[in-house]
Amino acid sequence: MSSEPGASRGRSSGRGRGDSRGKGDSPGKAAGHRHGAASHGFDLPVLPEAVDIFDTTLRDGSQQEGLSLTVDDKLRVAEQLDHLGVAFIEGGWPGANHKDEEFFARAPAELRLSTATLVAFGSTRRAGVRAEDDEVLRQLVKANTEAVCIVAKASKLHVTEALRTTLDEALAMAADSVRFLREHDLRVFFDAEHFFDGYRDDPEFTLRVVRAAEEAGAEAIVLCDTNGGTLPHDVERIVAGVVADLECQIGVHFHNDSGCAVANSIAGVRAGATQVQGCVNGYGERTGNADLSAAIPNLSLKLNIRTIPPDRLERITPVSHHIAELVNIAPNPQQPYVGSAAFAHKAGLHTSAIARRRDAYEHVSPDAVGNGTRFVVSEMAGRSTLALKAQELGLELDSDALSGVLDTLKALEYRGYHFEVADGSLELLLRKATGWEPEYFEVESFRVINDHTDNIEDPRRHTTEATVRIRVDDTRVVATAEGNGPINALDSALRQAIGAHFPNLSAVHLVDYRVRVLDTGKGTAAVTRVLIDTSDGEHVWTTIGVSENIIEASWQALYDSIVYGLVHAERRVGGGSAS
Ligand SMILES: [Zn+2]
């Protein structure tokens, strides 16, 4: 992990903002270009030079269904975020659960953050309680971070209906809480919950809430679109109004319920916000938070605004995949910028044109975000696509080899293989066309036994046992392992047999397994296609198997997955680059 000095620390860019946008100047007078036409009925400030990226994966992001992190996982995610270079990492809510308390207790000793500042999250004091007597605020101080973020109700409706208190008490809760935390020398970020809905409803009250927080010493006021339904043109108008009204740094926090969280973040920055909250990969409850993996490149590459340190932008794809790994959610191939399909071309007729002028077919250079151009190969592909794919992998295939592999590909696709979605198996096929054979181990046979008892009292109601017989380094190995299903058992048995010979394999593990029945008309006699996604912590590859027998199909995909992992582990150790 490198350790260049913190590039976008909150305070510095927060203060810088005021200078660069030329508050108070009449339109056209500011140093930079003013944007936003007069037809909007409001002026947009000069684009800020820098914004602070505030990641809330460990707090808001973990609200996602099915996402559950141990304290160790949380520490690993925080490491990745720091490696990426975000300014702030919201680590959790120490007042709400013991796991987060433990996270903050362990963080100082176990996290060596080089660019990021850790932030503890909490809420304002309860109604009718003094700030110094409030348990949540006390836990926030105890979390011992440099900065805290507290959430407050900023919408009149939520104050009267959810909080069931008076508007004056809501204002006092905001101000008292900020003041209390400032008295403990904490940097305070103030999340104004339901801000946009509240503003539409009663702008006067929402503005009173954020002004109260500012007066009490909040460093940044973060405008939250908690229900996620706001659209970009409203964001620009409303944020511009708040920016004009307040002196302190303005942040934005969007949920993606209308599919606009990233667009809204950009709109917020165009209107003068200089802190952008969100989650790498857009995790979060319902439809998620703003996806920082898209927001960061958009701001950096398209608006030329400093976000993470510029030389780290190429880390965003590996970090996105690594975090997907840690939270155990398969990455979305279609994710902008970082998805495996983000720069994948199913070329057909245009292949040679794409090869000549990639910039004409790609909105940014994939290298800039640590991703790569990929040519998708299928039976529809011509020779030129296949040649490009080989070139992409650094393989030299002569004309005969190319014809041979094209014939094989077509024959296999006719039988139900689908190489377009199985980049791992395709690569092995192309490697074999160069005359290469995987010689890591030789499979003699494998066997799977499944036991089932109808006794529901029996804790071992279903057991699966797999045995593999293989030759590795001139030794015959027979290994047996149990698993929760045939693939798991086969995977364990195979690893048991060869693991000691290939220590690199320990980083390689299966992340997803998908089965599809291809010819449903034939019922159980139909052909089954199995796809397995495997990861080494940085890259994910997909392998394929097809057979009438699901275990046979699974074994093919598993075998390819392991061989691919070994090819790339070997190349990495040897100094070569792995895909
Ligand atoms: Zn949120």
Coordinates of C-alpha atoms and ligand atoms in Angstrom, one line a residue:
M1 CA 0.0 0.0 0.0
S2 CA 1.5 3.3 -1.0
S3 CA 1.3 6.3 1.2
E4 CA 1.2 9.5 -0.7
P5 CA 0.0 12.4 1.5
G6 CA -3.8 12.7 1.9
A7 CA -4.9 14.4 -1.2
S8 CA -8.4 15.4 -0.7
R9 CA -8.7 15.8 3.0
G10 CA -12.0 17.3 3.9
R11 CA -10.9 20.5 5.5
S12 CA -8.6 21.7 2.8
S13 CA -10.9 21.2 -0.2
G14 CA -13.8 22.3 1.9
R15 CA -12.2 25.6 2.5
G16 CA -10.9 25.8 -1.0
R17 CA -14.4 25.6 -2.3
G18 CA -15.3 29.1 -1.1
D19 CA -12.4 30.6 -3.1
S20 CA -12.9 28.8 -6.3
R21 CA -16.6 29.4 -6.8
G22 CA -16.4 33.1 -6.3
K23 CA -19.5 33.5 -4.1
G24 CA -21.1 36.8 -4.3
D25 CA -19.8 37.6 -7.8
S26 CA -22.2 38.4 -10.4
P27 CA -22.6 35.9 -13.2
G28 CA -19.7 35.7 -15.6
K29 CA -17.3 37.5 -13.2
A30 CA -15.8 34.5 -11.5
A31 CA -12.4 33.2 -12.3
G32 CA -13.6 29.9 -13.9
H33 CA -16.5 29.4 -16.2
R34 CA -19.9 29.8 -14.8
H35 CA -22.2 27.3 -16.2
G36 CA -26.0 26.8 -16.1
A37 CA -27.9 28.9 -18.6
A38 CA -30.1 31.8 -17.4
S39 CA -33.0 29.8 -18.7
H40 CA -32.8 27.7 -15.5
G41 CA -33.8 30.8 -13.5
F42 CA -30.8 30.3 -11.2
D43 CA -27.0 30.5 -11.6
L44 CA -24.7 27.6 -11.0
P45 CA -21.3 28.4 -9.4
V46 CA -18.0 27.7 -10.9
L47 CA -17.2 24.0 -10.8
P48 CA -15.1 23.1 -7.7
E49 CA -11.5 22.1 -8.2
A50 CA -11.9 19.2 -5.8
V51 CA -14.5 17.2 -3.9
D52 CA -14.2 15.0 -1.0
I53 CA -15.3 11.4 -1.5
F54 CA -17.1 10.0 1.5
D55 CA -17.7 6.3 1.4
T56 CA -20.5 4.9 3.5
T57 CA -20.3 1.2 2.5
L58 CA -19.7 0.2 6.1
R59 CA -22.7 2.1 7.4
D60 CA -25.4 2.9 4.9
G61 CA -24.2 0.3 2.4
S62 CA -24.5 -2.5 4.8
Q63 CA -28.2 -1.9 4.9
Q64 CA -28.4 -3.9 1.7
E65 CA -30.4 -7.1 1.9
G66 CA -28.0 -10.1 2.2
L67 CA -25.0 -7.9 3.0
S68 CA -23.6 -8.8 6.4
L69 CA -20.0 -8.0 7.4
T70 CA -18.0 -9.3 10.3
V71 CA -15.7 -6.8 12.1
D72 CA -12.8 -8.4 10.2
D73 CA -14.6 -7.9 6.9
K74 CA -15.2 -4.3 7.8
L75 CA -11.5 -3.7 8.5
R76 CA -10.6 -5.3 5.1
V77 CA -13.2 -3.1 3.3
A78 CA -11.8 0.0 5.0
E79 CA -8.3 -0.9 3.9
Q80 CA -9.4 -1.2 0.3
L81 CA -11.2 2.2 0.5
D82 CA -8.0 3.8 1.8
H83 CA -6.0 2.1 -0.9
L84 CA -8.4 3.7 -3.4
G85 CA -7.8 7.0 -1.7
V86 CA -11.3 8.2 -0.5
A87 CA -11.2 11.2 1.9
F88 CA -13.6 9.7 4.4
I89 CA -14.7 6.2 5.5
E90 CA -17.9 6.0 7.5
G91 CA -17.2 3.0 9.7
G92 CA -20.5 2.4 11.3
W93 CA -22.9 3.4 14.1
P94 CA -21.2 2.7 17.4
G95 CA -24.3 3.6 19.4
A96 CA -26.5 1.1 17.5
N97 CA -24.6 -2.2 17.6
H98 CA -21.7 -3.9 19.3
K99 CA -20.1 -5.0 16.1
D100 CA -19.6 -1.3 15.1
E101 CA -18.3 -0.5 18.6
E102 CA -15.8 -3.3 18.2
F103 CA -14.8 -2.0 14.8
F104 CA -14.0 1.5 16.2
A105 CA -12.2 -0.1 19.1
R106 CA -10.0 -2.1 16.9
A107 CA -9.5 0.4 14.0
P108 CA -6.7 2.5 15.6
A109 CA -4.4 -0.5 16.1
E110 CA -5.4 -2.5 13.1
L111 CA -6.0 0.1 10.3
R112 CA -3.1 2.1 9.0
L113 CA -5.0 4.7 7.0
S114 CA -2.9 6.7 4.6
T115 CA -5.4 9.0 2.9
A116 CA -8.8 8.4 4.6
T117 CA -10.2 9.8 7.8
L118 CA -12.4 7.4 9.7
V119 CA -15.9 8.8 10.6
A120 CA -18.3 7.4 13.2
F121 CA -22.0 7.8 12.5
G122 CA -24.8 8.6 14.9
S123 CA -27.9 10.7 15.3
T124 CA -28.7 13.9 17.1
R125 CA -29.8 13.8 20.7
R126 CA -33.2 12.5 21.5
A127 CA -36.1 14.9 22.1
G128 CA -36.2 16.2 25.6
V129 CA -32.8 14.9 26.6
R130 CA -29.7 17.1 27.2
A131 CA -26.9 16.4 24.7
E132 CA -24.5 15.4 27.5
D133 CA -26.9 12.9 28.8
D134 CA -27.6 11.3 25.4
E135 CA -26.3 7.8 25.0
V136 CA -25.8 7.9 21.2
L137 CA -23.8 11.1 21.4
R138 CA -21.7 9.7 24.2
Q139 CA -20.9 6.6 22.1
L140 CA -19.9 8.8 19.3
V141 CA -17.3 10.6 21.4
K142 CA -16.2 7.2 22.8
A143 CA -15.6 5.9 19.2
N144 CA -12.5 8.2 19.3
T145 CA -12.4 9.2 15.7
E146 CA -11.3 12.6 14.3
A147 CA -14.7 13.1 12.6
V148 CA -18.3 12.2 13.2
C149 CA -21.4 12.3 11.1
I150 CA -24.8 12.8 12.7
V151 CA -28.1 12.5 11.1
A152 CA -31.0 14.9 11.8
K153 CA -34.6 15.1 10.6
A154 CA -34.7 18.1 8.3
S155 CA -38.2 17.7 7.0
K156 CA -41.1 19.2 8.8
L157 CA -43.3 16.1 8.1
H158 CA -40.7 13.8 9.6
V159 CA -40.4 16.0 12.7
T160 CA -44.1 16.1 13.4
E161 CA -45.0 12.6 12.2
A162 CA -42.0 10.4 12.9
L163 CA -40.3 12.2 15.7
R164 CA -43.6 13.6 17.1
T165 CA -42.0 16.7 18.5
T166 CA -42.1 20.4 17.8
L167 CA -40.2 22.2 15.1
D168 CA -38.3 24.3 17.7
E169 CA -37.2 21.1 19.6
A170 CA -36.0 19.6 16.3
L171 CA -33.9 22.7 15.7
A172 CA -32.5 22.6 19.3
M173 CA -31.7 18.9 18.9
A174 CA -29.6 19.7 15.8
A175 CA -27.8 22.6 17.3
D176 CA -27.2 21.1 20.8
S177 CA -25.8 17.9 19.3
V178 CA -23.4 19.7 16.9
R179 CA -22.2 22.0 19.7
F180 CA -21.7 19.1 22.1
L181 CA -19.6 17.2 19.6
R182 CA -17.6 20.3 18.7
E183 CA -16.9 20.8 22.4
H184 CA -15.2 17.4 22.2
D185 CA -13.0 18.7 19.4
L186 CA -14.7 16.5 16.8
R187 CA -15.1 17.5 13.1
V188 CA -18.8 17.3 12.6
F189 CA -20.6 16.4 9.4
F190 CA -24.4 16.9 9.5
D191 CA -26.6 14.6 7.5
A192 CA -29.9 16.4 6.8
E193 CA -32.2 13.5 6.4
H194 CA -35.1 13.7 3.9
F195 CA -33.7 17.1 2.9
F196 CA -34.9 17.3 -0.7
D197 CA -38.4 16.1 0.1
G198 CA -38.6 18.4 3.1
Y199 CA -37.3 21.3 1.0
R200 CA -40.1 20.8 -1.6
D201 CA -42.6 20.7 1.2
D202 CA -41.4 23.5 3.4
P203 CA -38.1 25.1 2.3
E204 CA -38.1 27.5 5.2
F205 CA -37.9 24.8 7.9
T206 CA -35.3 22.7 6.2
L207 CA -33.1 25.8 5.8
R208 CA -33.6 26.7 9.5
V209 CA -32.4 23.2 10.4
V210 CA -29.2 23.3 8.4
R211 CA -28.5 26.9 9.4
A212 CA -28.8 25.9 13.0
A213 CA -26.2 23.1 12.4
E214 CA -23.9 25.5 10.7
E215 CA -24.1 28.1 13.4
A216 CA -23.4 25.4 16.0
G217 CA -20.1 24.6 14.2
A218 CA -20.8 21.8 11.7
E219 CA -18.0 21.5 9.1
A220 CA -20.2 20.2 6.4
I221 CA -23.9 20.0 5.8
V222 CA -24.9 17.0 3.8
L223 CA -28.1 17.1 1.9
C224 CA -29.7 13.7 1.9
D225 CA -32.2 12.3 -0.6
T226 CA -33.3 9.6 1.8
N227 CA -36.1 8.3 -0.3
G228 CA -34.1 8.5 -3.5
G229 CA -36.8 10.0 -5.6
T230 CA -35.4 13.3 -6.6
L231 CA -34.4 14.1 -10.2
P232 CA -31.2 15.9 -11.3
H233 CA -32.8 19.2 -12.4
D234 CA -34.4 19.6 -8.9
V235 CA -31.1 18.7 -7.3
E236 CA -29.2 21.4 -9.1
R237 CA -31.8 24.0 -8.2
I238 CA -32.1 23.1 -4.6
V239 CA -28.4 22.5 -3.9
A240 CA -27.5 25.8 -5.6
G241 CA -30.0 27.6 -3.3
V242 CA -28.4 26.0 -0.2
V243 CA -24.9 26.7 -1.4
A244 CA -25.8 30.4 -1.8
D245 CA -27.4 30.5 1.6
L246 CA -24.7 28.8 3.8
E247 CA -21.0 29.4 4.3
C248 CA -19.9 25.9 5.2
Q249 CA -19.1 22.9 3.0
I250 CA -22.1 21.3 1.4
G251 CA -22.2 17.6 0.8
V252 CA -24.7 15.4 -1.0
H253 CA -26.0 11.9 -0.2
F254 CA -28.3 10.2 -2.8
H255 CA -30.2 7.0 -2.9
N256 CA -30.8 5.4 -6.2
D257 CA -34.6 4.8 -6.1
S258 CA -35.2 6.7 -9.3
G259 CA -32.0 5.4 -10.9
C260 CA -30.5 8.9 -10.7
A261 CA -28.1 8.6 -7.7
V262 CA -24.9 9.1 -9.7
A263 CA -26.5 11.7 -11.9
N264 CA -27.8 13.5 -8.9
S265 CA -24.4 13.5 -7.3
I266 CA -22.9 15.1 -10.4
A267 CA -25.8 17.6 -10.4
G268 CA -25.1 18.4 -6.7
V269 CA -21.4 19.1 -7.5
R270 CA -22.3 21.2 -10.5
A271 CA -24.4 23.2 -8.0
G272 CA -21.5 23.7 -5.6
A273 CA -21.5 20.6 -3.3
T274 CA -17.9 19.5 -2.5
Q275 CA -18.5 16.4 -0.6
V276 CA -20.0 13.4 -2.3
Q277 CA -21.3 10.5 -0.2
G278 CA -22.0 7.0 -1.6
C279 CA -20.8 3.5 -1.7
V280 CA -18.3 1.7 -3.9
N281 CA -20.5 -0.6 -6.1
G282 CA -23.6 1.4 -5.0
Y283 CA -24.5 -0.9 -2.1
G284 CA -27.3 0.1 0.1
E285 CA -30.9 -0.7 1.0
R286 CA -33.6 -0.9 -1.6
T287 CA -31.9 0.2 -4.9
G288 CA -28.7 1.3 -3.2
N289 CA -26.7 4.4 -2.6
A290 CA -24.9 6.5 -5.3
D291 CA -22.3 4.2 -6.9
L292 CA -18.9 5.8 -6.2
S293 CA -17.3 3.5 -8.8
A294 CA -19.2 5.6 -11.4
A295 CA -19.4 8.9 -9.6
I296 CA -15.6 9.1 -9.1
P297 CA -14.6 8.5 -12.7
N298 CA -17.4 10.8 -13.9
L299 CA -16.2 13.7 -11.7
S300 CA -12.5 13.0 -12.4
L301 CA -12.4 12.2 -16.0
K302 CA -15.3 14.1 -17.4
L303 CA -15.5 17.2 -15.2
N304 CA -11.8 17.3 -14.4
I305 CA -12.5 17.6 -10.7
R306 CA -10.1 16.2 -8.2
T307 CA -11.6 13.3 -6.2
I308 CA -9.3 10.5 -5.2
P309 CA -5.6 11.1 -6.0
P310 CA -5.4 11.1 -9.8
D311 CA -2.8 8.4 -10.0
R312 CA -5.1 6.0 -8.1
L313 CA -8.0 6.2 -10.4
E314 CA -6.8 3.0 -12.1
R315 CA -7.3 1.2 -8.8
I316 CA -11.0 1.7 -9.0
T317 CA -11.8 -1.5 -10.9
P318 CA -9.6 -3.8 -8.8
V319 CA -10.9 -2.2 -5.6
S320 CA -14.5 -2.5 -6.7
H321 CA -14.0 -6.2 -7.4
H322 CA -12.1 -6.8 -4.2
I323 CA -14.8 -5.2 -2.1
A324 CA -17.5 -7.2 -4.0
E325 CA -15.5 -10.2 -2.9
L326 CA -15.3 -9.1 0.7
V327 CA -19.0 -8.4 0.9
N328 CA -19.6 -11.7 -1.0
I329 CA -21.9 -10.3 -3.7
A330 CA -21.1 -11.2 -7.3
P331 CA -20.0 -8.1 -9.2
N332 CA -22.5 -6.8 -11.8
P333 CA -20.8 -7.2 -15.2
Q334 CA -22.8 -4.2 -16.5
Q335 CA -21.7 -1.8 -13.9
P336 CA -20.4 1.4 -15.6
Y337 CA -16.6 1.8 -15.7
V338 CA -15.7 -1.2 -13.5
G339 CA -18.0 -4.0 -14.8
S340 CA -16.4 -6.8 -16.8
A341 CA -18.7 -5.9 -19.7
A342 CA -18.1 -2.1 -19.4
F343 CA -15.6 -2.2 -22.3
A344 CA -16.6 -5.5 -23.9
H345 CA -17.3 -5.4 -27.6
K346 CA -19.4 -8.0 -29.3
A347 CA -17.9 -6.9 -32.4
G348 CA -19.2 -8.8 -35.4
L349 CA -18.8 -6.6 -38.5
H350 CA -17.2 -3.7 -36.7
T351 CA -14.3 -5.7 -35.2
S352 CA -11.6 -4.3 -37.3
A353 CA -12.9 -0.8 -37.0
I354 CA -12.9 -1.1 -33.2
A355 CA -9.4 -2.5 -33.3
R356 CA -8.2 0.4 -35.3
R357 CA -10.0 3.2 -33.4
R358 CA -11.0 2.1 -29.9
D359 CA -11.5 5.7 -28.9
A360 CA -14.4 5.8 -31.4
Y361 CA -16.2 3.0 -29.6
E362 CA -15.3 3.7 -25.9
H363 CA -16.4 6.7 -23.9
V364 CA -13.2 6.7 -21.9
S365 CA -10.0 4.7 -22.0
P366 CA -10.6 1.6 -20.0
D367 CA -7.0 1.8 -18.7
A368 CA -7.8 5.1 -16.9
V369 CA -10.0 3.1 -14.5
G370 CA -8.0 0.0 -14.4
N371 CA -10.4 -1.9 -16.6
G372 CA -9.7 -3.3 -20.1
T373 CA -11.1 -3.7 -23.6
R374 CA -12.5 -7.1 -24.1
F375 CA -13.7 -8.7 -27.3
V376 CA -16.6 -11.0 -26.8
V377 CA -16.3 -14.1 -28.8
S378 CA -19.2 -16.3 -29.8
E379 CA -20.1 -18.6 -32.7
M380 CA -21.2 -15.5 -34.5
A381 CA -17.7 -14.1 -34.3
G382 CA -15.6 -14.1 -37.4
R383 CA -11.9 -14.8 -37.6
S384 CA -11.0 -11.1 -36.9
T385 CA -12.8 -11.1 -33.5
L386 CA -11.0 -14.3 -32.5
A387 CA -7.7 -12.9 -33.7
L388 CA -8.2 -9.8 -31.6
K389 CA -9.2 -11.9 -28.6
A390 CA -5.9 -13.9 -29.0
Q391 CA -4.0 -10.6 -29.3
E392 CA -5.7 -9.3 -26.2
L393 CA -4.4 -12.4 -24.3
G394 CA -1.0 -12.1 -25.8
L395 CA -1.3 -15.3 -27.7
E396 CA 0.1 -15.9 -31.2
L397 CA -2.2 -17.9 -33.4
D398 CA -1.4 -18.5 -37.1
S399 CA -4.1 -18.8 -39.7
D400 CA -4.5 -22.6 -39.4
A401 CA -4.7 -22.4 -35.6
L402 CA -7.3 -19.7 -35.9
S403 CA -9.5 -21.7 -38.3
G404 CA -9.1 -24.8 -36.0
V405 CA -10.2 -22.9 -32.9
L406 CA -13.1 -21.3 -34.8
D407 CA -14.4 -24.7 -35.9
T408 CA -14.1 -26.1 -32.3
L409 CA -15.9 -23.0 -31.0
K410 CA -18.8 -23.5 -33.4
A411 CA -19.0 -27.2 -32.7
L412 CA -19.0 -26.6 -29.0
E413 CA -21.6 -23.8 -29.2
Y414 CA -23.8 -26.1 -31.2
R415 CA -23.7 -28.5 -28.3
G416 CA -24.8 -25.8 -25.8
Y417 CA -21.5 -24.1 -24.8
H418 CA -21.7 -20.3 -24.6
F419 CA -18.2 -18.8 -24.7
E420 CA -19.4 -15.3 -24.7
V421 CA -20.1 -15.6 -21.0
A422 CA -17.2 -17.9 -20.2
D423 CA -14.1 -15.9 -20.7
G424 CA -12.0 -18.3 -18.6
S425 CA -12.9 -21.4 -20.7
L426 CA -12.5 -19.4 -23.9
E427 CA -9.0 -18.4 -22.9
L428 CA -8.0 -22.0 -22.2
L429 CA -9.4 -23.0 -25.6
L430 CA -7.3 -20.4 -27.3
R431 CA -4.2 -21.3 -25.3
K432 CA -4.7 -24.9 -26.4
A433 CA -4.8 -23.8 -30.0
T434 CA -1.2 -22.6 -29.6
G435 CA -0.2 -26.1 -28.7
W436 CA -0.2 -25.5 -25.0
E437 CA -1.6 -28.3 -22.7
P438 CA -2.3 -27.8 -19.0
E439 CA 0.2 -30.1 -17.3
Y440 CA -0.5 -29.2 -13.7
F441 CA -2.2 -32.5 -12.9
E442 CA -3.9 -35.3 -14.7
V443 CA -7.3 -36.5 -13.8
E444 CA -7.7 -40.3 -13.6
S445 CA -11.3 -40.3 -12.4
F446 CA -13.8 -38.7 -9.9
R447 CA -16.8 -39.9 -8.1
V448 CA -19.6 -38.3 -6.1
I449 CA -21.8 -40.0 -3.6
N450 CA -24.9 -38.4 -2.3
D451 CA -26.7 -39.6 0.9
H452 CA -30.1 -38.7 1.8
T453 CA -32.2 -39.8 4.7
D454 CA -35.8 -39.0 5.3
N455 CA -35.3 -38.8 9.1
I456 CA -35.6 -35.1 9.7
E457 CA -34.1 -35.5 13.2
D458 CA -30.8 -36.6 11.6
P459 CA -28.4 -33.6 11.5
R460 CA -26.6 -35.3 8.6
R461 CA -29.7 -35.6 6.5
H462 CA -27.9 -34.7 3.3
T463 CA -24.3 -35.5 2.9
T464 CA -22.2 -35.5 -0.3
E465 CA -18.8 -37.1 -0.6
A466 CA -16.5 -36.8 -3.5
T467 CA -13.4 -38.7 -4.4
V468 CA -10.9 -37.7 -7.0
R469 CA -8.0 -39.8 -8.3
I470 CA -5.3 -37.7 -10.0
R471 CA -1.6 -37.7 -10.8
V472 CA 0.4 -34.7 -9.8
D473 CA 4.2 -34.5 -10.0
D474 CA 4.4 -38.2 -10.9
T475 CA 2.5 -39.2 -7.7
R476 CA -0.9 -40.8 -7.7
V477 CA -3.2 -39.0 -5.2
V478 CA -6.6 -40.2 -4.0
A479 CA -8.5 -37.6 -2.0
T480 CA -11.9 -37.7 -0.5
A481 CA -13.9 -34.8 0.9
E482 CA -17.3 -34.0 2.1
G483 CA -19.3 -30.9 1.0
N484 CA -22.8 -29.4 1.2
G485 CA -23.3 -30.5 -2.4
P486 CA -21.5 -32.2 -5.2
I487 CA -19.6 -29.2 -6.5
N488 CA -18.5 -28.1 -3.1
A489 CA -17.4 -31.7 -2.3
L490 CA -15.5 -32.1 -5.7
D491 CA -13.8 -28.7 -5.2
S492 CA -12.7 -29.7 -1.7
A493 CA -11.4 -33.1 -2.8
L494 CA -9.5 -31.6 -5.8
R495 CA -7.9 -29.0 -3.5
Q496 CA -7.0 -31.6 -1.0
A497 CA -5.3 -33.6 -3.7
I498 CA -3.3 -30.7 -5.3
G499 CA -3.3 -27.9 -2.8
A500 CA 0.1 -28.7 -1.3
H501 CA 1.6 -28.7 -4.8
F502 CA 0.1 -25.3 -5.7
P503 CA 0.0 -23.1 -2.7
N504 CA -1.3 -20.2 -4.9
L505 CA -4.5 -22.0 -5.2
S506 CA -5.5 -20.9 -1.7
A507 CA -6.4 -17.4 -2.9
V508 CA -8.6 -18.9 -5.6
H509 CA -12.2 -19.7 -4.7
L510 CA -15.6 -20.1 -6.3
V511 CA -17.9 -17.2 -6.0
D512 CA -20.9 -18.2 -8.0
Y513 CA -22.4 -21.2 -9.6
R514 CA -25.3 -21.1 -12.1
V515 CA -27.1 -23.9 -13.8
R516 CA -29.3 -23.6 -16.8
V517 CA -31.3 -26.3 -18.5
L518 CA -31.0 -25.8 -22.2
D519 CA -33.7 -28.0 -23.8
T520 CA -36.6 -28.0 -21.4
G521 CA -38.7 -30.0 -23.8
K522 CA -36.7 -33.1 -22.9
G523 CA -37.3 -32.8 -19.1
T524 CA -34.7 -34.5 -17.0
A525 CA -32.9 -35.7 -20.1
A526 CA -32.2 -32.2 -21.2
V527 CA -28.7 -30.7 -21.5
T528 CA -27.4 -28.7 -18.6
R529 CA -25.1 -25.8 -18.8
V530 CA -23.1 -24.9 -15.7
L531 CA -21.3 -21.6 -15.3
I532 CA -18.8 -21.1 -12.4
D533 CA -17.4 -17.7 -11.4
T534 CA -14.1 -17.9 -9.6
S535 CA -12.0 -15.2 -8.0
D536 CA -8.4 -14.8 -6.9
G537 CA -9.4 -11.7 -4.9
E538 CA -8.7 -9.3 -7.8
H539 CA -10.0 -10.8 -10.9
V540 CA -13.2 -12.9 -11.6
W541 CA -13.3 -15.4 -14.4
T542 CA -16.1 -17.5 -15.7
T543 CA -15.8 -21.1 -16.9
I544 CA -18.4 -23.4 -18.5
G545 CA -19.4 -27.0 -18.7
V546 CA -22.2 -28.7 -20.7
S547 CA -23.5 -32.2 -20.4
E548 CA -26.7 -34.2 -19.9
N549 CA -25.3 -35.0 -16.5
I550 CA -25.2 -32.0 -14.1
I551 CA -22.2 -33.3 -12.2
E552 CA -20.2 -33.9 -15.3
A553 CA -21.0 -30.4 -16.6
S554 CA -20.1 -29.0 -13.2
W555 CA -16.8 -30.9 -13.2
Q556 CA -15.8 -29.4 -16.6
A557 CA -16.5 -25.9 -15.3
L558 CA -14.7 -26.6 -12.1
Y559 CA -11.7 -28.1 -13.8
D560 CA -11.4 -25.1 -16.2
S561 CA -11.8 -22.7 -13.2
I562 CA -8.9 -24.3 -11.3
V563 CA -6.6 -24.6 -14.4
Y564 CA -7.3 -20.9 -15.3
G565 CA -6.4 -20.0 -11.7
L566 CA -3.2 -21.9 -11.9
V567 CA -2.2 -20.4 -15.3
H568 CA -2.6 -16.9 -13.9
A569 CA -1.1 -17.5 -10.5
E570 CA 1.9 -18.8 -12.3
R571 CA 2.1 -15.8 -14.6
R572 CA 1.8 -13.4 -11.7
V573 CA 4.6 -15.1 -9.7
G574 CA 6.7 -15.1 -12.8
G575 CA 6.2 -11.4 -13.1
G576 CA 3.8 -11.6 -16.0
S577 CA 0.6 -9.7 -15.9
A578 CA -2.6 -11.7 -15.4
S579 CA -5.3 -10.5 -17.6
Ligands
ZN1 ZN -28.6 7.0 3.2

